[in-house]
PDB file of C-alpha atoms in Angstrom:
ATOM      1  CA  MET A   1     -32.387-147.758 130.815  1.00  0.00           C
ATOM      2  CA  SER A   2     -31.678-151.870 130.583  1.00  0.00           C
ATOM      3  CA  LYS A   3     -28.506-153.195 131.047  1.00  0.00           C
ATOM      4  CA  ALA A   4     -27.405-155.308 128.468  1.00  0.00           C
ATOM      5  CA  ALA A   5     -26.986-159.234 128.761  1.00  0.00           C
ATOM      6  CA  PRO A   6     -23.445-160.331 129.874  1.00  0.00           C
ATOM      7  CA  ALA A   7     -21.125-161.383 127.849  1.00  0.00           C
ATOM      8  CA  VAL A   8     -21.101-166.080 128.080  1.00  0.00           C
ATOM      9  CA  SER A   9     -18.081-167.264 127.558  1.00  0.00           C
ATOM     10  CA  ILE A  10     -17.687-169.797 125.371  1.00  0.00           C
ATOM     11  CA  HIS A  11     -14.656-172.613 125.243  1.00  0.00           C
ATOM     12  CA  VAL A  12     -14.071-174.744 121.974  1.00  0.00           C
ATOM     13  CA  ARG A  13     -12.031-178.045 122.437  1.00  0.00           C
ATOM     14  CA  HIS A  14     -11.303-181.278 120.654  1.00  0.00           C
ATOM     15  CA  ALA A  15     -14.005-183.592 120.950  1.00  0.00           C
ATOM     16  CA  ARG A  16     -13.382-186.385 123.555  1.00  0.00           C
ATOM     17  CA  ARG A  17     -14.683-190.007 123.085  1.00  0.00           C
ATOM     18  CA  ASN A  18     -17.479-189.714 125.766  1.00  0.00           C
ATOM     19  CA  ASP A  19     -18.781-186.592 123.645  1.00  0.00           C
ATOM     20  CA  ARG A  20     -19.700-189.379 120.779  1.00  0.00           C
ATOM     21  CA  ASP A  21     -23.369-189.976 121.834  1.00  0.00           C
ATOM     22  CA  LEU A  22     -23.898-186.190 121.957  1.00  0.00           C
ATOM     23  CA  MET A  23     -22.322-185.456 118.781  1.00  0.00           C
ATOM     24  CA  ALA A  24     -23.935-188.441 116.722  1.00  0.00           C
ATOM     25  CA  ASP A  25     -27.760-187.082 118.595  1.00  0.00           C
ATOM     26  CA  TRP A  26     -27.225-183.910 117.127  1.00  0.00           C
ATOM     27  CA  ALA A  27     -25.831-185.151 113.792  1.00  0.00           C
ATOM     28  CA  VAL A  28     -29.165-186.846 113.142  1.00  0.00           C
ATOM     29  CA  ALA A  29     -31.292-183.735 114.211  1.00  0.00           C
ATOM     30  CA  MET A  30     -29.230-181.310 112.085  1.00  0.00           C
ATOM     31  CA  ALA A  31     -29.865-183.859 109.143  1.00  0.00           C
ATOM     32  CA  MET A  32     -33.922-183.900 110.373  1.00  0.00           C
ATOM     33  CA  GLU A  33     -33.370-180.288 110.625  1.00  0.00           C
ATOM     34  CA  THR A  34     -31.722-179.133 107.684  1.00  0.00           C
ATOM     35  CA  GLU A  35     -32.292-181.841 105.200  1.00  0.00           C
ATOM     36  CA  ALA A  36     -35.573-183.844 106.487  1.00  0.00           C
ATOM     37  CA  LYS A  37     -33.639-186.923 106.179  1.00  0.00           C
ATOM     38  CA  ALA A  38     -33.465-189.484 108.558  1.00  0.00           C
ATOM     39  CA  LEU A  39     -30.045-191.237 109.470  1.00  0.00           C
ATOM     40  CA  SER A  40     -29.562-194.216 111.036  1.00  0.00           C
ATOM     41  CA  LEU A  41     -28.536-193.287 114.676  1.00  0.00           C
ATOM     42  CA  ASP A  42     -26.247-196.663 114.755  1.00  0.00           C
ATOM     43  CA  THR A  43     -24.505-195.427 111.279  1.00  0.00           C
ATOM     44  CA  VAL A  44     -23.666-192.153 112.233  1.00  0.00           C
ATOM     45  CA  THR A  45     -22.480-193.625 116.143  1.00  0.00           C
ATOM     46  CA  ARG A  46     -19.918-195.396 114.195  1.00  0.00           C
ATOM     47  CA  GLY A  47     -18.856-193.435 112.089  1.00  0.00           C
ATOM     48  CA  ILE A  48     -18.133-190.544 114.383  1.00  0.00           C
ATOM     49  CA  GLN A  49     -16.308-193.374 116.346  1.00  0.00           C
ATOM     50  CA  ALA A  50     -14.090-193.670 113.230  1.00  0.00           C
ATOM     51  CA  GLY A  51     -13.611-189.774 112.927  1.00  0.00           C
ATOM     52  CA  LEU A  52     -12.512-190.092 116.771  1.00  0.00           C
ATOM     53  CA  ASP A  53     -10.416-193.503 116.319  1.00  0.00           C
ATOM     54  CA  GLU A  54      -8.598-192.384 113.074  1.00  0.00           C
ATOM     55  CA  PRO A  55      -7.990-188.233 113.371  1.00  0.00           C
ATOM     56  CA  ALA A  56      -6.327-188.508 109.831  1.00  0.00           C
ATOM     57  CA  ARG A  57     -10.470-188.929 108.756  1.00  0.00           C
ATOM     58  CA  ALA A  58     -11.657-185.997 110.968  1.00  0.00           C
ATOM     59  CA  SER A  59     -11.268-183.276 114.069  1.00  0.00           C
ATOM     60  CA  TYR A  60     -14.441-182.971 116.128  1.00  0.00           C
ATOM     61  CA  TYR A  61     -14.790-179.583 118.334  1.00  0.00           C
ATOM     62  CA  ILE A  62     -17.019-179.141 120.926  1.00  0.00           C
ATOM     63  CA  ALA A  63     -18.145-175.660 122.205  1.00  0.00           C
ATOM     64  CA  GLU A  64     -19.166-175.508 126.065  1.00  0.00           C
ATOM     65  CA  ILE A  65     -20.968-172.741 128.171  1.00  0.00           C
ATOM     66  CA  ALA A  66     -19.894-173.143 131.799  1.00  0.00           C
ATOM     67  CA  GLY A  67     -18.347-176.750 131.098  1.00  0.00           C
ATOM     68  CA  GLU A  68     -21.887-177.727 128.958  1.00  0.00           C
ATOM     69  CA  PRO A  69     -21.806-178.974 125.705  1.00  0.00           C
ATOM     70  CA  VAL A  70     -23.998-176.290 123.344  1.00  0.00           C
ATOM     71  CA  GLY A  71     -22.417-177.283 119.850  1.00  0.00           C
ATOM     72  CA  THR A  72     -19.896-178.872 117.790  1.00  0.00           C
ATOM     73  CA  VAL A  73     -18.139-178.907 114.541  1.00  0.00           C
ATOM     74  CA  MET A  74     -16.427-181.582 112.237  1.00  0.00           C
ATOM     75  CA  VAL A  75     -13.379-180.813 110.036  1.00  0.00           C
ATOM     76  CA  THR A  76     -12.183-183.080 107.244  1.00  0.00           C
ATOM     77  CA  PRO A  77      -9.247-182.247 104.871  1.00  0.00           C
ATOM     78  CA  GLU A  78      -9.276-182.285 101.254  1.00  0.00           C
ATOM     79  CA  TRP A  79      -6.089-182.085  99.157  1.00  0.00           C
ATOM     80  CA  SER A  80      -6.048-179.685  96.565  1.00  0.00           C
ATOM     81  CA  ASP A  81      -2.943-180.670  93.729  1.00  0.00           C
ATOM     82  CA  TRP A  82      -3.713-176.618  92.420  1.00  0.00           C
ATOM     83  CA  ARG A  83      -2.738-175.196  95.470  1.00  0.00           C
ATOM     84  CA  ASN A  84      -0.261-178.134  96.929  1.00  0.00           C
ATOM     85  CA  GLY A  85      -2.067-177.841 100.279  1.00  0.00           C
ATOM     86  CA  TRP A  86      -5.399-178.834 102.103  1.00  0.00           C
ATOM     87  CA  TRP A  87      -8.242-177.304 101.858  1.00  0.00           C
ATOM     88  CA  TRP A  88     -10.379-178.151 104.971  1.00  0.00           C
ATOM     89  CA  TRP A  89     -14.301-178.564 105.258  1.00  0.00           C
ATOM     90  CA  ILE A  90     -16.115-177.272 107.845  1.00  0.00           C
ATOM     91  CA  GLN A  91     -19.158-180.185 108.549  1.00  0.00           C
ATOM     92  CA  SER A  92     -21.627-181.551 110.824  1.00  0.00           C
ATOM     93  CA  VAL A  93     -22.244-178.007 112.203  1.00  0.00           C
ATOM     94  CA  TYR A  94     -24.572-178.647 114.945  1.00  0.00           C
ATOM     95  CA  VAL A  95     -25.722-175.673 118.126  1.00  0.00           C
ATOM     96  CA  ALA A  96     -28.004-176.579 120.502  1.00  0.00           C
ATOM     97  CA  PRO A  97     -31.573-174.943 119.874  1.00  0.00           C
ATOM     98  CA  GLY A  98     -31.379-172.722 123.065  1.00  0.00           C
ATOM     99  CA  HIS A  99     -28.025-172.068 122.153  1.00  0.00           C
ATOM    100  CA  ARG A 100     -28.360-170.558 118.645  1.00  0.00           C
ATOM    101  CA  ARG A 101     -27.979-166.628 117.794  1.00  0.00           C
ATOM    102  CA  HIS A 102     -25.634-166.739 120.817  1.00  0.00           C
ATOM    103  CA  GLY A 103     -22.168-166.578 118.796  1.00  0.00           C
ATOM    104  CA  VAL A 104     -21.435-170.014 119.437  1.00  0.00           C
ATOM    105  CA  PHE A 105     -21.047-171.156 115.794  1.00  0.00           C
ATOM    106  CA  ARG A 106     -19.027-167.871 115.836  1.00  0.00           C
ATOM    107  CA  ALA A 107     -16.552-169.687 118.543  1.00  0.00           C
ATOM    108  CA  LEU A 108     -16.435-172.554 116.340  1.00  0.00           C
ATOM    109  CA  PHE A 109     -15.688-171.403 113.508  1.00  0.00           C
ATOM    110  CA  ASP A 110     -13.089-168.875 114.622  1.00  0.00           C
ATOM    111  CA  HIS A 111     -11.350-171.651 116.768  1.00  0.00           C
ATOM    112  CA  VAL A 112     -11.365-173.448 113.001  1.00  0.00           C
ATOM    113  CA  ARG A 113      -9.915-170.625 110.923  1.00  0.00           C
ATOM    114  CA  ASN A 114      -7.266-169.786 113.840  1.00  0.00           C
ATOM    115  CA  LEU A 115      -6.195-173.653 113.485  1.00  0.00           C
ATOM    116  CA  ALA A 116      -6.102-173.400 109.632  1.00  0.00           C
ATOM    117  CA  ALA A 117      -4.519-170.422 109.638  1.00  0.00           C
ATOM    118  CA  SER A 118      -1.505-171.471 111.669  1.00  0.00           C
ATOM    119  CA  THR A 119      -0.992-174.747 109.927  1.00  0.00           C
ATOM    120  CA  ASP A 120       1.330-173.992 107.216  1.00  0.00           C
ATOM    121  CA  ASP A 121       0.243-176.231 104.388  1.00  0.00           C
ATOM    122  CA  VAL A 122      -3.896-175.424 104.962  1.00  0.00           C
ATOM    123  CA  ARG A 123      -5.004-173.285 101.876  1.00  0.00           C
ATOM    124  CA  GLY A 124      -8.682-171.984 103.131  1.00  0.00           C
ATOM    125  CA  LEU A 125     -11.650-173.501 104.992  1.00  0.00           C
ATOM    126  CA  ARG A 126     -14.732-174.748 102.557  1.00  0.00           C
ATOM    127  CA  LEU A 127     -18.372-175.718 103.564  1.00  0.00           C
ATOM    128  CA  TYR A 128     -21.494-176.788 101.362  1.00  0.00           C
ATOM    129  CA  VAL A 129     -24.671-175.868 102.505  1.00  0.00           C
ATOM    130  CA  GLU A 130     -28.573-176.671 101.510  1.00  0.00           C
ATOM    131  CA  ARG A 131     -29.838-173.830  98.602  1.00  0.00           C
ATOM    132  CA  GLU A 132     -32.771-173.117 100.566  1.00  0.00           C
ATOM    133  CA  ASN A 133     -31.009-172.843 103.983  1.00  0.00           C
ATOM    134  CA  ALA A 134     -30.583-168.987 103.780  1.00  0.00           C
ATOM    135  CA  GLY A 135     -29.990-168.261 107.510  1.00  0.00           C
ATOM    136  CA  ALA A 136     -26.886-171.159 107.434  1.00  0.00           C
ATOM    137  CA  GLN A 137     -26.032-168.499 104.067  1.00  0.00           C
ATOM    138  CA  ARG A 138     -25.994-165.250 105.861  1.00  0.00           C
ATOM    139  CA  THR A 139     -24.353-166.375 109.039  1.00  0.00           C
ATOM    140  CA  TYR A 140     -21.759-168.204 106.858  1.00  0.00           C
ATOM    141  CA  GLU A 141     -21.560-164.910 105.122  1.00  0.00           C
ATOM    142  CA  PHE A 142     -21.114-163.188 108.155  1.00  0.00           C
ATOM    143  CA  VAL A 143     -17.837-164.598 109.207  1.00  0.00           C
ATOM    144  CA  GLY A 144     -16.300-163.986 105.750  1.00  0.00           C
ATOM    145  CA  MET A 145     -17.306-166.675 103.684  1.00  0.00           C
ATOM    146  CA  LYS A 146     -18.437-166.359  99.637  1.00  0.00           C
ATOM    147  CA  ASP A 147     -20.277-168.492  97.587  1.00  0.00           C
ATOM    148  CA  ALA A 148     -17.464-170.440  95.493  1.00  0.00           C
ATOM    149  CA  GLY A 149     -19.830-170.659  92.732  1.00  0.00           C
ATOM    150  CA  TYR A 150     -19.844-174.727  92.555  1.00  0.00           C
ATOM    151  CA  ARG A 151     -22.997-176.805  92.429  1.00  0.00           C
ATOM    152  CA  MET A 152     -22.231-180.318  94.196  1.00  0.00           C
ATOM    153  CA  TYR A 153     -23.544-183.649  93.016  1.00  0.00           C
ATOM    154  CA  GLU A 154     -23.036-187.015  94.393  1.00  0.00           C
ATOM    155  CA  LEU A 155     -23.358-190.234  93.447  1.00  0.00           C
ATOM    156  CA  GLU A 156     -24.480-192.578  96.814  1.00  0.00           C
ATOM    157  CA  LEU A 157     -23.332-196.301  96.729  1.00  0.00           C
ATOM    158  CA  PRO A 158     -25.314-199.095  98.366  1.00  0.00           C
ATOM    159  CA  PRO A 159     -23.837-199.856 101.376  1.00  0.00           C
ATOM    160  CA  LYS A 160     -21.536-202.822 101.218  1.00  0.00           C
ATOM    161  CA  ARG A 161     -22.056-206.209 103.400  1.00  0.00           C
ATOM    162  CA  SER A 162     -18.575-207.260 105.760  1.00  0.00           C
TER     163      SER A 162
END
């Protein structure tokens, strides 16, 4: 009879400034893996720095196992006049390849869900996922999320010169 692998303790904490470069590397990797999109590491690094500098823009969380960062998530707020409260958008989810399918996303999601549930004016959590990313869709459904029935459209504007 084989023994089950010991449960791994996953700790989730606020990201710190010294996590910035790792989070930028992960964001670039995630865009390539999920959308085959090559992002500018410099732009992403500056974007994460802006979020870290101004917490009203974004909140970043890091999952750790034995002190080693193994995953991250960014949360951004969106005001809803329909609900007189905030939706928190889960974005920039990344779990290091060697730690996937081991509960890292679940730990990050549970952390964010618990924070949202304890914040009076947060009405719910949202995220978007690529139509072809069936694995991620199954994961999100497993944690209790459901397809909201919307399609997303965007218009990307050219970079502005400063």
